[in-house]
Amino acid sequence: MKTNELVKKKKQITIVDVIIYLFLVILALIYILPLLWMLSVSFKTNREVLTNPFSIPRVLQLGNYIFSWVNGKLGIATLNSVIVCSAALIISLLIGSMAAFAIARMRLKIMRYLMQYFLIGMMVPVHCVLIPLFVRFSSWNLTNQLIGLIIPYITFSLPITIFLMVGFFKSMPNELLEAACIDGCSIYGCFIRICLPLARVGMFVAGLMTFIGNWNELLLAMVFISDNLKKTLPVTLTFFVGPYATNYVQMFAAIIIAIAPTIVVYSIFSNQIVDGLTTGAVKG
C-alpha cells in the first residue's frame, strides 16, 4: 500500500456541524452573559445601575465587596456553610460508599430492594418532610444548631451518592476481587484497599455534587436556623433585599462572592466531572 493511502483525510465540516457549533455557542452565551453582567453591576454605583445598567463601570467600586463581606456578615456565613457542608460531605461519602459497595458486590436478594429504597429517597422533595422534621428537631433541641442542618443534609445526600457509587463498584472486574480474596483479603480489606482507590473518581464526583447542592441549599437553613451568627451563606444573601428598597450593587457583590467558589471548582474539574459521570455508567 502506498504511504499516501495510509494518511487519513481531515474530516470535512458539514452544515450539520456548523449548526451544532452555533447552537452550543449561543447556549454558552446564554449562560455566560448574565454572569458577566452581574459581575459588571457589582463594581458600579446604584446610580449607574439605574441610569445605564449595561455599560462598563466608570470606576471600580471595590467598596461594594468590602461592605458585603464585613457589614453583610458574609465571612461568618461562609464559615458556617463550610462547616455544615464539609461535615455532611465526609459523613455522606463514608456511609454512602459502604452502602454502595454492599449493594453492588454482596449477592443478596435484599440488596435489590435496598437500592430501590434509596432511589425512592431521590424522589422525595424536601418540602414534604419540612414540617415533620422541624417538629421532631424542636423536641430534640436541634433547631438553631448547625447539627440540625448537617443531619438532613446527610440524609438527602445519601441517595445520589449511593446511586453514583453503585455504578462504579459494579464496573470493577470480578477477577480483581476474586484474586484479592484468594490472597486472604477480607471483605473489609477489599473495600478499603482495592475498591475505594479504584472508585476515587466516583467519590470525587459524588462529593462535589453533594457539596455544591448543600452549599446552595436555602429552605432548610432558613427554617431551622434563626440566630444570625449561625446562618449559612444562602440565607445571609436574602438580607440584602429589603422590603422597601434594595441595594443592588452590594447584593450582586454578595452573590458573586457566594457563587465564585462553585464556578472555580467546576471550571477546574470539569473534565473530571464528565469522566466520572461516564466511567461508572458502563459495566466493564
mmCIF file of C-alpha atoms in Angstrom:
data_model
loop_
_atom_site.group_PDB
_atom_site.id
_atom_site.type_symbol
_atom_site.label_atom_id
_atom_site.label_comp_id
_atom_site.label_asym_id
_atom_site.label_seq_id
_atom_site.Cartn_x
_atom_site.Cartn_y
_atom_site.Cartn_z
ATOM 1 C CA MET A 1 0.000 0.000 0.000
ATOM 2 C CA LYS A 2 1.204 3.466 -0.777
ATOM 3 C CA THR A 3 2.089 5.848 2.004
ATOM 4 C CA ASN A 4 -0.415 8.453 0.895
ATOM 5 C CA GLU A 5 -3.178 5.869 1.193
ATOM 6 C CA LEU A 6 -2.413 5.443 4.880
ATOM 7 C CA VAL A 7 -2.821 9.149 5.574
ATOM 8 C CA LYS A 8 -6.314 9.894 6.836
ATOM 9 C CA LYS A 9 -8.160 12.759 5.294
ATOM 10 C CA LYS A 10 -9.327 15.531 7.517
ATOM 11 C CA LYS A 11 -12.970 15.433 8.331
ATOM 12 C CA GLN A 12 -14.915 17.929 6.319
ATOM 13 C CA ILE A 13 -17.123 20.312 8.261
ATOM 14 C CA THR A 14 -20.724 19.857 7.220
ATOM 15 C CA ILE A 15 -23.710 22.127 7.621
ATOM 16 C CA VAL A 16 -24.931 19.986 10.493
ATOM 17 C CA ASP A 17 -21.638 20.537 12.340
ATOM 18 C CA VAL A 18 -21.910 24.290 11.818
ATOM 19 C CA ILE A 19 -25.461 24.307 13.196
ATOM 20 C CA ILE A 20 -24.399 22.269 16.241
ATOM 21 C CA TYR A 21 -21.424 24.520 16.974
ATOM 22 C CA LEU A 22 -23.559 27.612 16.515
ATOM 23 C CA PHE A 23 -26.170 26.239 18.898
ATOM 24 C CA LEU A 24 -23.502 25.459 21.502
ATOM 25 C CA VAL A 25 -22.025 28.952 21.185
ATOM 26 C CA ILE A 26 -25.458 30.535 21.650
ATOM 27 C CA LEU A 27 -26.124 28.273 24.636
ATOM 28 C CA ALA A 28 -22.778 29.233 26.190
ATOM 29 C CA LEU A 29 -23.534 32.928 25.729
ATOM 30 C CA ILE A 30 -26.938 32.485 27.375
ATOM 31 C CA TYR A 31 -25.201 31.162 30.489
ATOM 32 C CA ILE A 32 -22.115 33.399 30.482
ATOM 33 C CA LEU A 33 -23.564 36.824 29.643
ATOM 34 C CA PRO A 34 -25.794 37.084 32.768
ATOM 35 C CA LEU A 35 -22.783 36.250 34.939
ATOM 36 C CA LEU A 36 -20.657 38.889 33.223
ATOM 37 C CA TRP A 37 -23.448 41.444 33.584
ATOM 38 C CA MET A 38 -23.819 40.621 37.268
ATOM 39 C CA LEU A 39 -20.052 40.988 37.729
ATOM 40 C CA SER A 40 -20.158 44.369 35.983
ATOM 41 C CA VAL A 41 -23.025 45.601 38.152
ATOM 42 C CA SER A 42 -21.189 44.612 41.327
ATOM 43 C CA PHE A 43 -18.484 47.200 40.549
ATOM 44 C CA LYS A 44 -20.921 50.059 39.861
ATOM 45 C CA THR A 45 -22.839 52.532 41.944
ATOM 46 C CA ASN A 46 -26.609 52.366 42.313
ATOM 47 C CA ARG A 47 -26.927 55.481 40.175
ATOM 48 C CA GLU A 48 -25.010 53.873 37.316
ATOM 49 C CA VAL A 49 -27.165 50.764 37.531
ATOM 50 C CA LEU A 50 -30.388 52.754 37.284
ATOM 51 C CA THR A 51 -29.210 55.133 34.536
ATOM 52 C CA ASN A 52 -27.179 52.780 32.345
ATOM 53 C CA PRO A 53 -27.299 49.196 33.610
ATOM 54 C CA PHE A 54 -25.482 47.595 30.646
ATOM 55 C CA SER A 55 -22.472 49.925 30.468
ATOM 56 C CA ILE A 56 -18.977 49.228 31.713
ATOM 57 C CA PRO A 57 -18.267 50.634 35.210
ATOM 58 C CA ARG A 58 -16.596 54.024 35.082
ATOM 59 C CA VAL A 59 -14.758 53.443 38.359
ATOM 60 C CA LEU A 60 -14.435 50.051 40.022
ATOM 61 C CA GLN A 61 -16.318 50.263 43.311
ATOM 62 C CA LEU A 62 -14.397 47.741 45.413
ATOM 63 C CA GLY A 63 -16.187 49.046 48.477
ATOM 64 C CA ASN A 64 -19.248 47.020 47.482
ATOM 65 C CA TYR A 65 -17.355 43.805 48.183
ATOM 66 C CA ILE A 66 -15.886 45.120 51.429
ATOM 67 C CA PHE A 67 -19.315 46.173 52.657
ATOM 68 C CA SER A 68 -20.875 42.836 51.682
ATOM 69 C CA TRP A 69 -18.146 40.834 53.392
ATOM 70 C CA VAL A 70 -17.927 42.876 56.612
ATOM 71 C CA ASN A 71 -21.283 44.576 57.174
ATOM 72 C CA GLY A 72 -23.252 41.839 55.443
ATOM 73 C CA LYS A 73 -21.553 39.225 57.658
ATOM 74 C CA LEU A 74 -20.677 37.056 54.690
ATOM 75 C CA GLY A 75 -17.468 35.954 56.409
ATOM 76 C CA ILE A 76 -19.330 34.298 59.308
ATOM 77 C CA ALA A 77 -21.945 32.884 56.935
ATOM 78 C CA THR A 78 -19.258 31.413 54.689
ATOM 79 C CA LEU A 79 -17.592 29.745 57.673
ATOM 80 C CA ASN A 80 -20.917 28.237 58.762
ATOM 81 C CA SER A 81 -21.553 26.933 55.254
ATOM 82 C CA VAL A 82 -18.083 25.403 55.086
ATOM 83 C CA ILE A 83 -18.555 23.639 58.437
ATOM 84 C CA VAL A 84 -22.003 22.279 57.594
ATOM 85 C CA CYS A 85 -21.198 21.227 54.030
ATOM 86 C CA SER A 86 -17.837 19.660 54.923
ATOM 87 C CA ALA A 87 -19.310 17.606 57.755
ATOM 88 C CA ALA A 88 -22.212 16.436 55.586
ATOM 89 C CA LEU A 89 -19.809 15.644 52.738
ATOM 90 C CA ILE A 90 -17.463 13.474 54.807
ATOM 91 C CA ILE A 91 -20.200 11.521 56.570
ATOM 92 C CA SER A 92 -22.338 11.005 53.449
ATOM 93 C CA LEU A 93 -19.334 9.769 51.437
ATOM 94 C CA LEU A 94 -18.340 7.387 54.224
ATOM 95 C CA ILE A 95 -21.792 5.894 54.727
ATOM 96 C CA GLY A 96 -22.762 6.089 51.040
ATOM 97 C CA SER A 97 -19.637 4.313 49.781
ATOM 98 C CA MET A 98 -20.081 1.462 52.267
ATOM 99 C CA ALA A 99 -23.763 1.062 51.374
ATOM 100 C CA ALA A 100 -22.994 1.211 47.654
ATOM 101 C CA PHE A 101 -20.288 -1.441 47.986
ATOM 102 C CA ALA A 102 -22.684 -3.757 49.795
ATOM 103 C CA ILE A 103 -25.416 -3.236 47.180
ATOM 104 C CA ALA A 104 -23.058 -3.703 44.243
ATOM 105 C CA ARG A 105 -20.993 -6.634 45.475
ATOM 106 C CA MET A 106 -22.972 -8.647 48.001
ATOM 107 C CA ARG A 107 -25.168 -11.245 46.298
ATOM 108 C CA LEU A 108 -28.230 -10.965 48.476
ATOM 109 C CA LYS A 109 -31.795 -10.568 47.248
ATOM 110 C CA ILE A 110 -32.462 -7.822 49.743
ATOM 111 C CA MET A 111 -29.835 -5.619 48.091
ATOM 112 C CA ARG A 112 -32.036 -5.047 45.060
ATOM 113 C CA TYR A 113 -34.873 -3.813 47.225
ATOM 114 C CA LEU A 114 -32.450 -1.775 49.316
ATOM 115 C CA MET A 115 -31.287 0.007 46.173
ATOM 116 C CA GLN A 116 -34.873 0.783 45.239
ATOM 117 C CA TYR A 117 -35.423 2.121 48.741
ATOM 118 C CA PHE A 118 -32.553 4.563 48.367
ATOM 119 C CA LEU A 119 -33.708 5.589 44.890
ATOM 120 C CA ILE A 120 -37.113 6.493 46.318
ATOM 121 C CA GLY A 121 -35.270 8.954 48.535
ATOM 122 C CA MET A 122 -34.196 10.859 45.406
ATOM 123 C CA MET A 123 -37.846 11.458 44.536
ATOM 124 C CA VAL A 124 -38.938 12.808 47.927
ATOM 125 C CA PRO A 125 -38.878 16.625 47.910
ATOM 126 C CA VAL A 126 -37.697 18.430 50.983
ATOM 127 C CA HIS A 127 -40.999 20.302 51.239
ATOM 128 C CA CYS A 128 -42.816 17.076 52.152
ATOM 129 C CA VAL A 129 -40.703 16.443 55.246
ATOM 130 C CA LEU A 130 -40.024 20.027 56.303
ATOM 131 C CA ILE A 131 -42.778 20.321 58.941
ATOM 132 C CA PRO A 132 -42.252 16.831 60.475
ATOM 133 C CA LEU A 133 -38.508 17.465 60.632
ATOM 134 C CA PHE A 134 -38.965 20.834 62.289
ATOM 135 C CA VAL A 135 -41.382 19.422 64.893
ATOM 136 C CA ARG A 136 -39.083 16.483 65.664
ATOM 137 C CA PHE A 137 -35.925 18.590 65.792
ATOM 138 C CA SER A 138 -37.648 21.131 68.039
ATOM 139 C CA SER A 139 -38.435 18.386 70.555
ATOM 140 C CA TRP A 140 -34.786 17.282 70.405
ATOM 141 C CA ASN A 141 -33.464 20.864 70.762
ATOM 142 C CA LEU A 142 -31.697 20.589 67.405
ATOM 143 C CA THR A 143 -33.177 23.726 65.870
ATOM 144 C CA ASN A 144 -30.934 26.781 65.721
ATOM 145 C CA GLN A 145 -27.946 24.412 65.767
ATOM 146 C CA LEU A 146 -25.600 23.567 62.912
ATOM 147 C CA ILE A 147 -26.033 19.868 63.684
ATOM 148 C CA GLY A 148 -29.701 20.354 62.852
ATOM 149 C CA LEU A 149 -28.640 21.158 59.278
ATOM 150 C CA ILE A 150 -25.937 18.523 58.994
ATOM 151 C CA ILE A 151 -28.310 15.621 59.704
ATOM 152 C CA PRO A 152 -30.872 16.389 56.942
ATOM 153 C CA TYR A 153 -28.075 17.323 54.540
ATOM 154 C CA ILE A 154 -26.568 13.877 55.038
ATOM 155 C CA THR A 155 -29.963 12.229 54.599
ATOM 156 C CA PHE A 156 -30.736 13.967 51.317
ATOM 157 C CA SER A 157 -27.182 13.466 50.022
ATOM 158 C CA LEU A 158 -27.075 9.704 50.544
ATOM 159 C CA PRO A 159 -29.388 8.640 47.655
ATOM 160 C CA ILE A 160 -27.403 10.383 44.901
ATOM 161 C CA THR A 161 -24.101 9.313 46.488
ATOM 162 C CA ILE A 162 -25.180 5.667 46.625
ATOM 163 C CA PHE A 163 -26.611 5.817 43.103
ATOM 164 C CA LEU A 164 -23.325 7.084 41.636
ATOM 165 C CA MET A 165 -21.059 4.822 43.687
ATOM 166 C CA VAL A 166 -23.002 1.659 42.873
ATOM 167 C CA GLY A 167 -22.231 2.184 39.192
ATOM 168 C CA PHE A 168 -18.513 2.476 39.910
ATOM 169 C CA PHE A 169 -18.364 -0.582 42.144
ATOM 170 C CA LYS A 170 -20.304 -2.667 39.601
ATOM 171 C CA SER A 171 -17.931 -1.633 36.807
ATOM 172 C CA MET A 172 -14.937 -3.180 38.615
ATOM 173 C CA PRO A 173 -13.898 -6.608 37.285
ATOM 174 C CA ASN A 174 -14.849 -9.581 39.418
ATOM 175 C CA GLU A 175 -11.464 -11.206 38.797
ATOM 176 C CA LEU A 176 -9.748 -8.434 40.737
ATOM 177 C CA LEU A 177 -11.780 -9.028 43.880
ATOM 178 C CA GLU A 178 -11.578 -12.813 43.489
ATOM 179 C CA ALA A 179 -7.788 -12.603 43.333
ATOM 180 C CA ALA A 180 -7.752 -10.463 46.463
ATOM 181 C CA CYS A 181 -9.940 -12.966 48.316
ATOM 182 C CA ILE A 182 -7.675 -15.845 47.253
ATOM 183 C CA ASP A 183 -4.695 -13.943 48.681
ATOM 184 C CA GLY A 184 -6.506 -13.773 52.019
ATOM 185 C CA CYS A 185 -8.034 -10.316 51.821
ATOM 186 C CA SER A 186 -11.234 -9.934 53.815
ATOM 187 C CA ILE A 187 -14.318 -8.118 52.573
ATOM 188 C CA TYR A 188 -13.272 -5.062 54.549
ATOM 189 C CA GLY A 189 -9.822 -5.227 53.016
ATOM 190 C CA CYS A 190 -11.286 -5.463 49.518
ATOM 191 C CA PHE A 191 -13.386 -2.412 50.203
ATOM 192 C CA ILE A 192 -10.647 -0.262 51.749
ATOM 193 C CA ARG A 193 -7.561 -1.394 49.819
ATOM 194 C CA ILE A 194 -8.988 -2.126 46.371
ATOM 195 C CA CYS A 195 -12.437 -0.716 45.700
ATOM 196 C CA LEU A 196 -12.096 2.703 47.323
ATOM 197 C CA PRO A 197 -8.866 3.616 45.474
ATOM 198 C CA LEU A 198 -10.358 2.488 42.172
ATOM 199 C CA ALA A 199 -13.567 4.432 42.822
ATOM 200 C CA ARG A 200 -11.877 7.695 43.804
ATOM 201 C CA VAL A 201 -13.187 9.396 40.649
ATOM 202 C CA GLY A 202 -16.728 8.429 41.577
ATOM 203 C CA MET A 203 -16.222 9.653 45.136
ATOM 204 C CA PHE A 204 -14.897 12.931 43.780
ATOM 205 C CA VAL A 205 -17.939 13.439 41.554
ATOM 206 C CA ALA A 206 -20.410 12.399 44.239
ATOM 207 C CA GLY A 207 -18.666 14.565 46.808
ATOM 208 C CA LEU A 208 -18.623 17.567 44.526
ATOM 209 C CA MET A 209 -22.309 17.262 43.696
ATOM 210 C CA THR A 210 -23.128 16.808 47.373
ATOM 211 C CA PHE A 211 -21.061 19.788 48.465
ATOM 212 C CA ILE A 212 -22.450 22.141 45.801
ATOM 213 C CA GLY A 213 -26.029 21.045 46.473
ATOM 214 C CA ASN A 214 -25.700 21.665 50.193
ATOM 215 C CA TRP A 215 -23.782 24.889 49.607
ATOM 216 C CA ASN A 216 -26.719 26.346 47.682
ATOM 217 C CA GLU A 217 -29.475 24.948 49.926
ATOM 218 C CA LEU A 218 -31.795 27.636 51.286
ATOM 219 C CA LEU A 219 -35.081 26.228 52.610
ATOM 220 C CA LEU A 220 -33.828 24.051 55.473
ATOM 221 C CA ALA A 221 -31.256 26.623 56.541
ATOM 222 C CA MET A 222 -33.860 29.382 56.579
ATOM 223 C CA VAL A 223 -36.378 27.365 58.628
ATOM 224 C CA PHE A 224 -34.076 25.631 61.123
ATOM 225 C CA ILE A 225 -31.655 28.486 61.911
ATOM 226 C CA SER A 226 -32.830 31.757 63.481
ATOM 227 C CA ASP A 227 -29.573 33.031 65.010
ATOM 228 C CA ASN A 228 -27.862 35.444 62.602
ATOM 229 C CA LEU A 229 -24.428 34.226 63.700
ATOM 230 C CA LYS A 230 -25.307 30.650 62.663
ATOM 231 C CA LYS A 231 -26.981 31.332 59.333
ATOM 232 C CA THR A 232 -25.418 29.920 56.192
ATOM 233 C CA LEU A 233 -24.427 31.801 53.068
ATOM 234 C CA PRO A 234 -27.663 31.441 51.013
ATOM 235 C CA VAL A 235 -29.765 32.711 53.933
ATOM 236 C CA THR A 236 -27.448 35.667 54.513
ATOM 237 C CA LEU A 237 -27.846 36.706 50.878
ATOM 238 C CA THR A 238 -31.548 37.311 51.478
ATOM 239 C CA PHE A 239 -30.704 40.107 53.933
ATOM 240 C CA PHE A 240 -29.535 42.307 51.056
ATOM 241 C CA VAL A 241 -33.110 42.546 49.739
ATOM 242 C CA GLY A 242 -35.181 44.938 51.830
ATOM 243 C CA PRO A 243 -38.981 45.274 51.956
ATOM 244 C CA TYR A 244 -38.898 48.846 50.622
ATOM 245 C CA ALA A 245 -35.514 49.273 48.947
ATOM 246 C CA THR A 246 -32.678 47.102 47.636
ATOM 247 C CA ASN A 247 -29.029 47.985 47.309
ATOM 248 C CA TYR A 248 -28.410 46.230 44.011
ATOM 249 C CA VAL A 249 -24.668 46.723 43.742
ATOM 250 C CA GLN A 250 -23.969 45.309 47.196
ATOM 251 C CA MET A 251 -26.424 42.481 46.615
ATOM 252 C CA PHE A 252 -24.712 41.492 43.351
ATOM 253 C CA ALA A 253 -21.305 41.729 45.030
ATOM 254 C CA ALA A 254 -22.516 39.333 47.707
ATOM 255 C CA ILE A 255 -23.859 36.961 45.058
ATOM 256 C CA ILE A 256 -20.524 36.993 43.231
ATOM 257 C CA ILE A 257 -18.744 36.113 46.477
ATOM 258 C CA ALA A 258 -21.196 33.261 47.069
ATOM 259 C CA ILE A 259 -21.000 31.692 43.595
ATOM 260 C CA ALA A 260 -17.305 32.280 42.925
ATOM 261 C CA PRO A 261 -16.117 29.065 44.674
ATOM 262 C CA THR A 262 -18.546 26.877 42.727
ATOM 263 C CA ILE A 263 -17.607 28.458 39.393
ATOM 264 C CA VAL A 264 -13.898 27.990 40.089
ATOM 265 C CA VAL A 265 -14.342 24.360 41.121
ATOM 266 C CA TYR A 266 -16.467 23.474 38.106
ATOM 267 C CA SER A 267 -14.060 25.262 35.757
ATOM 268 C CA ILE A 268 -11.008 23.434 37.105
ATOM 269 C CA PHE A 269 -12.535 19.963 37.447
ATOM 270 C CA SER A 270 -14.992 19.960 34.532
ATOM 271 C CA ASN A 271 -13.164 17.160 32.707
ATOM 272 C CA GLN A 272 -13.007 15.015 35.840
ATOM 273 C CA ILE A 273 -16.725 15.516 36.417
ATOM 274 C CA VAL A 274 -17.604 14.367 32.892
ATOM 275 C CA ASP A 275 -15.242 11.393 33.096
ATOM 276 C CA GLY A 276 -16.618 10.431 36.488
ATOM 277 C CA LEU A 277 -20.217 10.514 35.325
ATOM 278 C CA THR A 278 -19.475 8.357 32.267
ATOM 279 C CA THR A 279 -16.991 5.883 33.774
ATOM 280 C CA GLY A 280 -19.461 4.211 36.092
ATOM 281 C CA ALA A 281 -22.263 4.217 33.547
ATOM 282 C CA VAL A 282 -20.990 1.153 31.655
ATOM 283 C CA LYS A 283 -20.070 -2.073 33.333
ATOM 284 C CA GLY A 284 -16.670 -3.224 32.102
#
